[in-house]
Amino acid sequence: MPARPAWSGTSRRLIVSFVLVLLVPAIAVVWLGVRLIEQDRALAVRQLRERRDSAADRLIAGFEQTLSATERRLASTDALPVHPDDDAVVLRVRPASIAAFPKDNLLYVPALPLDASDAADAFASGETLEFVAKDYRASADAYRGLTASSSPSIRAGALLRLARASRKANRMDEALRAYEELSRMTDVRLSGLPADLVGRRAKCALLEEVGRAEDLTQEARALHADLMAARWTLDRGTFAAYIDQARRWAGNVPPIDTDREALSQAAAWIWQQWNDTPGTFKSASRRAARFGKINMTILAQPVGDGVDVLVAGPRFGQREWFETPRAIADARGLRVALADEGGQSADMERRAAAATRLPWDLYIGSADAAADLDEIGARRTLILTGLTLLVSIVGAGAYFILRAMSREFAVAQLQSDFVAAVSHEFRTPLTSLRQFTDLLSGNPDLPAAKRATFYEAQSRATERLRRLVESLLDFGRMEAGARPYRLEPRPAGPLVRSIVEDFQRDAAPAGFTIDLTIHDAGAEIAVDTEAFTRALWNLLDNAIKYSGSSRLVTVALDVEDARVVVRVRDKGLGIPRSEHERIFEKFVRGEASRAHRISGTGIGLAMVRHIVAAFGGSVAVESAPGQGSTFSIVLPVSST
Ligand code: ADP
């Protein structure tokens, strides 16, 4: 393993700039993507709002049309927009009068028509008898005479008084008859009240007085029903008093019609406004107001010195104004709610009455707001997916390029280490060659024994150089795939023995003993002798190089399961587990080599693996730091 990290100096700068070049555009793309999503959303929301606004405008125009149509019909007498059963009424308000159409749609009116006189003078003599003389019979006779009068109002007044005097005279039957007759008199008013109403009420009171409960209930129910059907034009106070009384007598009767009650209240309010605040109905106007529990729409159209007013409840509004525009709204995917109706939600837009000139505040929104947002969401997901994909591709690309770069740097580093190591390997034998050559040439008188030793040393250095050069050339050829192997079957025992013995000679001067054990000398292996020698030599060379203080190396040859196993064992430094795989890679040197400054090139084991693989075998290591190492070459036994 090289001492320096794989990337340093220039390479680190290169990697940093590479990362920057990739990272900056990637960040820019992500930023742009996020901005794109934001803008897309904003745009979509704006488009939605614009779509909604323009649809809302058309809708409001629709409302405007239906309202104007109603307003035009307000003035006409024959094409009144209101039907008898509607929760609406048209009021024609004039300086001193107010009239309702249809009349029955109001329970009571705000103002009564001016009353004709009762011709009270006619009853003066009867009344004197009744109140001054307290002669009830005589006064009854006086009144009875007047019941035949040709004037309906005198007749009505006479009947009322006759009944009263008869009651006082305790002539209940006559009183009852008089009231009954009075009840049949329509179109006559007594002190401003319809004569028949006065008669019927008085009859009920009399029935109560005489204790005719059943007749009273029946009579009171009929009176109540007629009051509710607005049979008479009454003002509010009269109506309230009469209806309360009738309800008390009648007992169990249906509740008062709230629609008509509200309409009547509205009419009363309008009449009051007309009189108290004359400016209110000077110009055409539209408004909404609440009467009782009912929201009413009020349309006013000035005519001459008066004003025509339509008061309309929700049912009328729904039929006349909302149905069509709402159908249009539905078709356009809009939802409309009147402010008073409720049903509006936060995502709806308020269109105030003041701005639209409609009587109501409207809320307009999308019928399906969730779907609109879904559409935006879908686009967003698409953009996000695209972005994620892009970033992933850039990331993956960057990862692979970085990995390739780091490998290249590592290899470059290993190669430069290798060149340094090779130079170093050369330097040692060259130096000794040079020294011995100098010694020999500089000392012609050296004793023969000494010369022989020097020559021997020169020869060893030369041999070492030769082996080194051969080894490098071989490695080069292997790398280029140009190293041919000529496999020949050879008996493994003698071959291993001869290599070990050669090596023993080389190693002996350094004090090493190579202990060889051959268990099966006869087994044959198919090998290229020269290459096999180099492989085994490399293992032996390593064994003594990394022996530390130990001086014993053992070599054992066994045949196991039709395989020849050659084990080279030392008792040296050992190899940590983490390096067991990597030391077989070219140029890779172990921790021990650096720690103990043991020279080498890092190609020895790579060559061993290459050679053994070419013979169909394998090489393995068993080792632990401080425990020594065992390298095993395993080759198939040759079949021939
Ligand atoms: P070199 O010996 O030139 O460094 P090799 O390829 O022969 O290269 O060996 C690779 C590495 O394996 C060595 O650097 C060393 O760390 C480790 N190694 C090889 N053989 C042994 C051994 N017998 N004992 C301890 N370490 C060894």
XYZ file of C-alpha atoms and ligand atoms in Angstrom:
667
model
C 0.000 0.000 0.000
C 1.298 3.467 -0.817
C 2.009 5.686 2.147
C 0.336 8.757 0.678
C -3.387 9.016 0.084
C -4.534 8.340 -3.455
C -5.563 11.932 -4.069
C -3.377 14.736 -3.017
C -2.189 18.066 -4.378
C -3.133 18.473 -7.994
C -5.515 15.569 -7.949
C -7.424 17.027 -5.010
C -7.672 20.380 -6.754
C -8.866 18.581 -9.863
C -11.533 16.764 -7.916
C -12.649 19.916 -6.117
C -13.005 21.799 -9.405
C -14.809 18.826 -10.914
C -17.253 18.721 -8.018
C -17.748 22.479 -8.262
C -18.325 22.308 -11.993
C -20.958 19.653 -11.395
C -22.363 20.924 -8.153
C -22.912 24.541 -9.170
C -25.021 23.710 -12.236
C -26.853 21.012 -10.254
C -27.735 23.513 -7.525
C -28.688 26.037 -10.196
C -30.935 23.489 -11.889
C -32.601 22.582 -8.592
C -33.064 26.268 -7.747
C -34.513 26.949 -11.167
C -36.770 23.939 -10.758
C -38.064 25.141 -7.437
C -38.623 28.621 -8.878
C -40.371 27.023 -11.830
C -42.704 25.124 -9.525
C -43.440 28.270 -7.542
C -44.078 30.314 -10.652
C -46.134 27.571 -12.189
C -48.261 27.442 -9.087
C -48.627 31.209 -8.941
C -49.539 31.269 -12.625
C -52.024 28.450 -12.240
C -53.599 30.150 -9.243
C -53.790 33.430 -11.170
C -55.307 31.704 -14.180
C -57.801 29.984 -11.956
C -58.696 33.267 -10.341
C -59.000 35.014 -13.703
C -61.159 32.206 -15.025
C -63.286 32.393 -11.924
C -63.455 36.183 -12.068
C -64.579 36.318 -15.654
C -67.104 33.549 -15.033
C -68.242 35.464 -11.969
C -68.625 38.630 -14.059
C -70.798 36.798 -16.556
C -72.764 35.345 -13.698
C -73.336 38.756 -12.196
C -74.444 40.004 -15.601
C -76.917 37.099 -15.603
C -78.261 38.188 -12.220
C -78.479 41.747 -13.469
C -80.586 40.639 -16.435
C -83.076 38.670 -14.406
C -83.384 41.457 -11.853
C -83.937 44.128 -14.520
C -86.581 41.943 -16.130
C -88.404 41.776 -12.800
C -88.021 45.526 -12.309
C -89.537 46.213 -15.718
C -92.557 44.107 -14.831
C -92.953 45.874 -11.516
C -94.725 48.863 -13.043
C -97.103 46.867 -15.211
C -100.554 46.120 -13.913
C -101.323 43.068 -16.008
C -97.982 41.269 -15.939
C -97.146 41.532 -12.240
C -94.195 39.320 -11.437
C -95.787 37.999 -8.238
C -98.326 35.175 -7.847
C -100.753 34.762 -4.957
C -98.814 31.930 -3.328
C -95.422 33.551 -3.617
C -93.426 34.728 -0.658
C -93.395 38.092 -2.383
C -95.575 41.134 -2.787
C -95.662 44.276 -4.885
C -96.388 47.463 -2.998
C -97.540 50.555 -4.729
C -96.630 53.360 -2.387
C -98.216 56.741 -3.030
C -98.010 59.932 -0.939
C -100.933 59.015 1.272
C -101.587 55.356 0.561
C -99.999 52.013 0.146
C -101.553 49.111 -1.735
C -100.358 45.508 -1.894
C -100.623 43.086 -4.836
C -101.663 40.378 -4.461
C -103.408 41.746 -1.430
C -103.649 38.350 0.258
C -99.899 37.969 0.448
C -99.862 40.368 3.380
C -101.427 39.505 6.706
C -101.903 43.187 7.463
C -101.193 46.507 5.774
C -99.119 49.393 7.006
C -101.869 52.007 6.557
C -105.606 51.827 6.223
C -107.598 53.737 3.660
C -109.270 56.824 5.015
C -112.477 55.983 6.736
C -115.882 57.263 5.928
C -117.846 58.569 8.884
C -120.173 56.299 10.737
C -122.833 58.922 10.590
C -122.737 58.890 14.383
C -125.438 61.533 14.550
C -128.052 58.977 13.622
C -127.539 57.118 16.887
C -127.693 60.122 19.219
C -131.193 59.448 20.588
C -130.542 55.740 21.164
C -127.287 56.500 22.865
C -128.914 59.002 25.192
C -131.377 56.342 26.263
C -128.600 53.799 26.611
C -125.968 55.813 28.460
C -127.906 58.562 30.223
C -131.284 56.990 31.018
C -129.790 53.508 31.145
C -132.984 52.251 29.567
C -131.510 49.459 27.526
C -134.756 48.106 26.120
C -135.805 51.516 24.874
C -132.408 52.191 23.416
C -132.474 48.736 21.733
C -135.796 49.636 20.183
C -134.339 52.918 18.947
C -131.391 51.124 17.375
C -133.601 48.368 15.924
C -135.497 51.028 14.019
C -132.275 52.086 12.340
C -131.312 48.551 11.240
C -133.609 48.971 8.312
C -131.742 52.091 7.107
C -130.780 52.228 3.481
C -127.254 53.375 4.405
C -125.076 50.323 5.044
C -122.901 52.166 7.523
C -125.919 53.296 9.563
C -127.277 49.767 9.358
C -124.018 48.337 10.582
C -123.684 50.906 13.365
C -127.276 50.220 14.414
C -126.720 46.440 14.512
C -123.637 46.832 16.659
C -125.408 49.120 19.074
C -128.534 46.953 19.076
C -126.473 43.959 20.081
C -124.725 45.960 22.772
C -127.974 47.289 24.258
C -129.562 43.812 24.041
C -126.629 42.339 25.986
C -127.053 44.977 28.624
C -130.779 44.180 28.711
C -129.753 40.521 29.049
C -131.411 39.590 25.751
C -128.593 37.393 24.601
C -130.396 35.751 21.706
C -131.253 39.071 20.172
C -127.691 40.256 20.685
C -126.396 37.105 18.960
C -128.764 37.575 16.042
C -127.652 41.186 15.662
C -123.992 40.152 15.619
C -124.737 37.427 13.085
C -126.406 39.901 10.822
C -123.473 42.258 11.254
C -121.096 39.404 10.363
C -122.736 39.137 6.984
C -122.165 42.794 6.148
C -119.123 43.061 3.938
C -117.763 46.262 2.460
C -118.867 48.341 5.425
C -116.501 49.761 7.981
C -117.178 50.625 11.571
C -114.720 53.100 13.077
C -112.317 52.045 10.335
C -112.746 48.321 10.971
C -114.634 45.960 8.670
C -118.136 45.558 10.046
C -118.217 41.773 9.524
C -114.941 41.364 11.412
C -116.258 43.448 14.298
C -119.451 41.404 14.269
C -117.697 38.057 14.257
C -115.345 38.991 17.043
C -118.194 40.325 19.158
C -120.147 37.149 18.487
C -117.251 35.061 19.797
C -117.022 37.208 22.911
C -120.728 36.750 23.484
C -120.506 32.978 22.957
C -117.747 32.913 25.531
C -119.849 34.976 27.916
C -122.821 32.645 27.664
C -120.543 29.599 27.930
C -121.239 28.040 24.520
C -117.776 26.587 24.256
C -118.297 24.393 21.228
C -119.894 27.117 19.167
C -117.164 29.470 20.332
C -114.360 27.146 19.136
C -116.023 26.695 15.768
C -116.653 30.367 15.311
C -113.174 31.340 16.508
C -111.529 28.857 14.133
C -113.400 30.275 11.191
C -112.423 33.789 12.283
C -108.791 32.741 12.685
C -108.728 31.139 9.230
C -110.205 34.246 7.622
C -107.720 36.487 9.442
C -104.892 34.309 8.227
C -106.253 34.382 4.708
C -106.125 38.190 4.902
C -109.777 38.487 4.268
C -109.723 42.008 5.689
C -107.338 44.848 5.150
C -106.085 45.573 8.640
C -103.285 47.476 10.188
C -100.687 45.758 12.244
C -102.106 46.543 15.681
C -105.615 45.461 14.755
C -104.412 42.302 13.134
C -102.261 41.424 16.130
C -105.051 42.030 18.572
C -107.620 40.106 16.534
C -105.382 37.170 15.690
C -104.245 36.821 19.311
C -107.817 36.822 20.519
C -108.935 34.369 17.825
C -106.061 32.008 18.617
C -106.916 32.057 22.313
C -110.516 31.147 21.597
C -109.801 28.661 18.830
C -107.245 26.682 20.845
C -105.268 24.340 18.667
C -104.636 26.159 15.360
C -101.700 26.156 12.915
C -98.962 28.736 13.523
C -98.996 32.089 11.807
C -97.621 31.988 8.268
C -94.101 33.323 8.723
C -93.650 34.270 5.070
C -96.636 36.571 5.022
C -95.814 37.842 8.472
C -92.342 38.815 7.234
C -93.780 40.377 4.075
C -96.195 42.392 6.202
C -93.338 43.533 8.431
C -91.374 44.543 5.340
C -94.332 46.497 4.012
C -94.697 48.261 7.366
C -91.018 49.144 7.308
C -91.242 50.471 3.758
C -94.244 52.590 4.630
C -92.437 53.957 7.651
C -89.324 54.747 5.577
C -91.496 56.421 2.968
C -93.033 58.672 5.540
C -90.068 59.236 7.863
C -87.162 59.303 5.388
C -88.599 60.538 2.114
C -85.243 60.250 0.299
C -85.090 56.477 0.709
C -87.030 55.598 -2.427
C -86.273 58.651 -4.552
C -84.261 56.622 -7.027
C -84.359 53.048 -8.178
C -82.759 50.845 -5.593
C -82.056 47.243 -4.673
C -81.398 46.026 -1.201
C -81.591 43.006 1.032
C -83.027 43.078 4.537
C -84.066 40.619 7.155
C -87.597 40.529 8.515
C -88.402 38.007 11.194
C -86.179 35.116 10.264
C -86.484 35.669 6.550
C -84.116 37.436 4.173
C -86.040 39.658 1.840
C -84.918 41.307 -1.361
C -86.397 44.738 -1.962
C -86.500 46.310 -5.430
C -87.804 49.861 -5.652
C -88.751 51.769 -8.830
C -89.933 55.376 -8.439
C -93.068 56.221 -10.412
C -94.508 59.735 -10.521
C -94.949 60.882 -6.936
C -94.729 57.375 -5.539
C -92.676 54.232 -5.727
C -93.364 50.641 -6.727
C -91.645 48.180 -4.488
C -91.195 44.458 -4.798
C -90.543 42.604 -1.571
C -89.454 39.043 -2.264
C -88.518 36.116 -0.037
C -86.108 33.288 -0.794
C -88.556 31.071 -2.690
C -89.415 33.821 -5.132
C -85.714 34.747 -5.433
C -84.766 31.190 -6.156
C -87.353 30.818 -8.903
C -87.012 34.216 -10.545
C -83.369 35.140 -10.141
C -81.150 32.336 -8.976
C -82.259 29.285 -10.866
C -80.961 30.336 -14.268
C -77.711 31.999 -13.201
C -77.040 29.106 -10.839
C -77.517 26.610 -13.643
C -75.077 28.662 -15.698
C -72.681 28.714 -12.765
C -72.962 24.955 -12.394
C -72.208 24.483 -16.049
C -69.100 26.628 -15.666
C -67.872 24.744 -12.628
C -68.674 27.588 -10.262
C -70.362 27.649 -6.927
C -72.436 30.627 -5.857
C -73.641 31.360 -2.369
C -75.528 34.329 -1.080
C -73.841 35.842 1.931
C -76.980 35.392 4.042
C -77.541 31.822 3.017
C -74.304 30.568 4.523
C -72.583 27.751 2.656
C -69.698 29.932 1.567
C -66.188 28.734 2.291
C -62.794 30.352 2.684
C -61.737 29.674 -0.900
C -64.708 31.619 -2.261
C -64.404 35.204 -3.310
C -66.759 37.839 -1.957
C -68.479 40.153 -4.401
C -70.009 42.925 -2.349
C -73.435 44.254 -3.224
C -72.020 47.775 -3.433
C -69.672 46.706 -6.245
C -72.048 44.505 -8.230
C -75.173 46.665 -7.840
C -77.001 43.482 -6.955
C -79.037 43.432 -3.757
C -76.889 40.717 -2.216
C -73.271 40.063 -1.284
C -72.287 37.040 -3.326
C -69.629 34.443 -2.703
C -68.278 32.837 -5.827
C -65.870 29.934 -5.890
C -64.839 26.879 -7.823
C -67.270 23.997 -7.659
C -64.357 21.669 -7.262
C -61.465 23.589 -5.764
C -59.700 20.353 -4.861
C -59.639 19.260 -8.514
C -58.141 22.600 -9.538
C -55.410 22.170 -6.980
C -54.925 18.556 -8.056
C -54.136 19.796 -11.517
C -51.448 22.073 -10.098
C -50.224 19.245 -7.879
C -49.933 16.875 -10.843
C -47.822 19.363 -12.778
C -45.691 19.908 -9.719
C -45.123 16.184 -9.286
C -44.101 15.969 -12.922
C -41.580 18.778 -12.602
C -40.281 17.345 -9.332
C -39.889 13.906 -10.858
C -38.018 15.403 -13.786
C -35.775 17.336 -11.435
C -35.131 14.346 -9.219
C -34.273 12.304 -12.277
C -31.930 14.985 -13.536
C -30.210 15.385 -10.192
C -29.950 11.608 -9.797
C -28.360 11.285 -13.238
C -25.930 14.101 -12.493
C -25.232 12.593 -9.062
C -24.718 9.094 -10.395
C -22.560 10.425 -13.228
C -20.500 12.443 -10.791
C -20.121 9.415 -8.532
C -18.892 7.157 -11.307
C -16.583 9.775 -12.745
C -15.168 10.492 -9.294
C -14.661 6.818 -8.668
C -12.935 6.354 -11.996
C -10.815 9.437 -11.333
C -9.855 8.286 -7.881
C -8.902 4.902 -9.286
C -6.852 6.530 -11.983
C -5.131 8.683 -9.401
C -4.511 5.676 -7.221
C -3.036 3.739 -10.127
C -0.931 6.736 -11.120
C 0.266 6.962 -7.546
C 1.021 3.257 -7.423
C 2.904 3.477 -10.693
C 5.038 6.341 -9.538
C 5.736 4.418 -6.331
C 6.605 1.487 -8.495
C 9.098 3.460 -10.558
C 10.724 4.688 -7.364
C 10.812 1.169 -5.967
C 12.279 -0.288 -9.166
C 14.983 2.373 -9.250
C 15.791 1.533 -5.685
C 15.909 -2.191 -6.460
C 18.361 -1.492 -9.265
C 20.533 0.770 -7.227
C 21.547 -1.817 -4.621
C 23.098 -4.472 -6.925
C 24.520 -1.784 -9.213
C 26.275 -0.144 -6.285
C 27.783 -3.424 -5.121
C 28.845 -4.296 -8.705
C 30.522 -0.944 -8.952
C 32.273 -1.358 -5.605
C 33.623 -4.826 -6.404
C 34.684 -3.804 -9.900
C 36.537 -0.803 -8.398
C 38.161 -3.039 -5.811
C 39.259 -5.575 -8.412
C 40.565 -3.071 -10.938
C 42.164 -0.829 -8.289
C 44.024 -3.667 -6.528
C 45.831 -5.897 -9.056
C 47.704 -7.539 -6.186
C 44.727 -8.918 -4.370
C 45.139 -12.496 -3.134
C 43.415 -15.074 -5.289
C 41.010 -16.135 -2.542
C 39.856 -12.558 -2.052
C 39.487 -12.028 -5.789
C 37.389 -15.179 -5.982
C 35.091 -13.860 -3.232
C 34.750 -10.543 -5.034
C 33.998 -12.227 -8.332
C 31.469 -14.356 -6.517
C 29.857 -11.200 -5.109
C 29.859 -9.566 -8.536
C 28.234 -12.628 -9.969
C 25.500 -12.551 -7.258
C 24.815 -8.891 -7.925
C 24.673 -9.548 -11.647
C 22.359 -12.500 -11.067
C 20.125 -10.322 -8.931
C 20.048 -7.690 -11.629
C 19.337 -10.311 -14.244
C 16.471 -11.710 -12.182
C 15.113 -8.240 -11.628
C 15.243 -7.363 -15.291
C 13.743 -10.728 -16.251
C 11.032 -10.259 -13.715
C 10.180 -6.781 -15.005
C 10.204 -7.927 -18.619
C 7.999 -10.841 -17.701
C 5.649 -8.544 -15.851
C 5.514 -6.236 -18.861
C 4.685 -9.142 -21.141
C 2.056 -10.410 -18.721
C 0.469 -6.983 -18.568
C 0.412 -6.842 -22.339
C -1.034 -10.362 -22.411
C 1.932 -11.413 -24.538
C 3.589 -13.906 -22.210
C 3.220 -17.350 -23.813
C 3.299 -20.328 -21.424
C 4.465 -23.685 -22.640
C 2.864 -26.146 -20.277
C 4.657 -29.445 -19.849
C 3.902 -32.155 -17.345
C 6.628 -32.235 -14.780
C 6.969 -34.316 -11.618
C 6.248 -31.766 -8.912
C 8.661 -33.157 -6.270
C 11.945 -32.854 -8.158
C 10.929 -29.532 -9.677
C 10.158 -27.961 -6.341
C 13.259 -29.485 -4.817
C 15.561 -28.051 -7.489
C 14.029 -24.550 -7.148
C 14.260 -24.637 -3.358
C 17.863 -25.850 -3.502
C 18.797 -23.050 -5.899
C 17.117 -20.575 -3.638
C 18.786 -22.108 -0.585
C 22.162 -21.324 -2.111
C 21.119 -17.740 -2.584
C 19.719 -17.355 0.881
C 22.330 -19.240 2.847
C 24.799 -16.325 3.093
C 22.136 -14.331 4.952
C 21.783 -17.237 7.423
C 18.419 -18.591 6.199
C 17.475 -22.235 6.331
C 14.851 -23.521 3.930
C 13.274 -26.672 5.257
C 11.727 -28.746 2.466
C 9.264 -31.613 2.962
C 7.928 -33.506 -0.022
C 5.126 -35.912 0.705
C 4.411 -37.162 -2.776
C 7.313 -36.865 -5.162
C 5.639 -38.631 -8.029
C 2.678 -36.337 -8.687
C 2.956 -34.455 -11.938
C 1.874 -30.945 -12.733
C 1.520 -29.245 -16.125
C 3.565 -26.062 -15.890
C 5.840 -23.712 -17.777
C 9.014 -24.440 -15.823
C 10.470 -20.960 -16.044
C 7.260 -19.280 -14.976
C 6.639 -21.779 -12.169
C 10.171 -21.210 -10.944
C 9.530 -17.454 -10.898
C 6.315 -17.903 -8.950
C 7.818 -20.164 -6.283
C 10.946 -18.007 -6.170
C 8.865 -14.934 -5.509
C 7.122 -16.642 -2.586
C 10.453 -17.810 -1.153
C 11.962 -14.364 -1.693
C 9.045 -12.753 0.172
C 9.300 -15.355 2.942
C 12.834 -14.307 3.765
C 12.235 -10.601 3.040
C 9.409 -10.442 5.571
C 10.924 -12.935 8.060
C 11.883 -10.339 10.600
C 14.213 -11.994 13.098
C 13.249 -15.549 12.120
C 15.640 -17.441 9.893
C 13.570 -20.475 9.071
C 11.367 -20.966 6.058
C 9.564 -24.232 5.449
C 8.329 -25.513 2.127
C 5.957 -28.488 1.997
C 4.585 -30.319 -1.012
C 1.408 -32.320 -0.543
C -1.103 -33.950 -2.803
C -4.659 -33.362 -1.603
C -7.797 -34.254 -3.537
C -5.979 -34.551 -6.865
C -4.264 -31.295 -6.296
C -0.666 -30.535 -5.657
C -0.282 -28.010 -2.858
C 3.029 -26.236 -2.354
C 3.099 -24.331 0.955
C 5.757 -21.744 1.726
C 5.663 -20.876 5.408
C 7.651 -18.298 7.320
C 7.583 -17.231 10.918
C 7.963 -13.569 10.116
C 5.942 -10.370 10.284
C 2.627 -11.736 9.070
C -0.103 -9.870 7.174
C -3.245 -8.253 8.636
C -6.562 -9.735 7.446
C -7.527 -6.518 5.666
C -4.605 -6.897 3.262
C -5.086 -10.546 2.320
C -6.941 -9.723 -0.885
C -5.170 -6.567 -1.980
C -1.566 -7.750 -1.776
C -2.194 -9.857 -4.895
C -2.931 -6.718 -6.919
C -0.111 -5.187 -8.918
C 1.937 -2.413 -7.293
C 0.179 -2.932 -3.965
C 2.571 -3.168 -1.028
C 1.580 -4.077 2.494
C 1.791 -2.162 5.725
C 4.707 -4.320 6.937
C 6.851 -3.376 3.941
C 6.480 0.289 4.776
C 6.778 -0.093 8.537
C 10.023 -2.057 8.272
C 11.307 -0.182 5.227
C 11.616 -3.377 3.243
C 12.303 -2.640 -0.397
C 10.186 -4.157 -3.135
C 8.164 -3.319 -6.236
C 4.724 -4.682 -5.369
C 4.502 -6.870 -8.449
C 5.753 -10.193 -6.953
C 2.447 -11.631 -5.741
C 0.574 -10.228 -8.760
C 2.897 -12.258 -10.955
C 2.438 -15.357 -8.794
C -1.321 -15.144 -9.142
C -1.116 -14.531 -12.868
C 1.226 -17.475 -13.460
C -0.622 -19.943 -11.230
C -3.940 -18.946 -12.834
C -2.394 -19.668 -16.260
C -1.693 -23.215 -15.002
C -5.309 -23.683 -13.908
C -4.441 -23.300 -10.252
C -4.746 -20.730 -7.499
C -2.728 -19.060 -4.778
C -3.951 -18.344 -1.222
C -2.583 -16.838 1.962
C -3.113 -17.591 5.617
C -1.531 -15.101 7.930
C -1.890 -12.829 10.914
C 0.420 -10.059 12.128
C 3.299 -11.511 14.176
C 2.250 -15.060 13.375
C 4.110 -15.556 10.124
C 2.502 -16.326 6.783
C 1.726 -19.361 4.698
C 1.330 -18.921 0.943
C -0.056 -21.960 -0.881
C 0.137 -22.634 -4.586
C -2.573 -25.132 -5.514
C -2.295 -26.825 -8.926
C -4.272 -29.645 -10.476
C -2.427 -32.956 -10.748
C -1.592 -33.465 -14.417
C -3.546 -36.354 -15.944
C -0.751 -37.593 -18.271
P 6.803 -6.590 -2.631
O 7.268 -7.711 -1.808
O 7.765 -6.216 -3.693
O 6.354 -5.443 -1.857
P 4.788 -8.442 -3.405
O 3.706 -8.377 -4.462
O 5.687 -9.570 -3.478
O 5.533 -7.077 -3.428
O 4.094 -8.471 -2.022
C 3.091 -7.553 -1.750
C 3.018 -7.259 -0.273
O 2.598 -8.434 0.438
C 4.307 -6.914 0.368
O 4.590 -5.539 0.231
C 4.111 -7.346 1.806
O 3.523 -6.336 2.545
C 3.163 -8.507 1.705
N 3.846 -9.810 1.787
C 4.141 -10.656 0.770
N 4.688 -11.778 1.246
C 4.739 -11.641 2.581
C 5.228 -12.486 3.651
N 5.761 -13.669 3.412
N 5.135 -12.028 4.895
C 4.586 -10.825 5.144
N 4.126 -9.983 4.194
C 4.214 -10.396 2.922
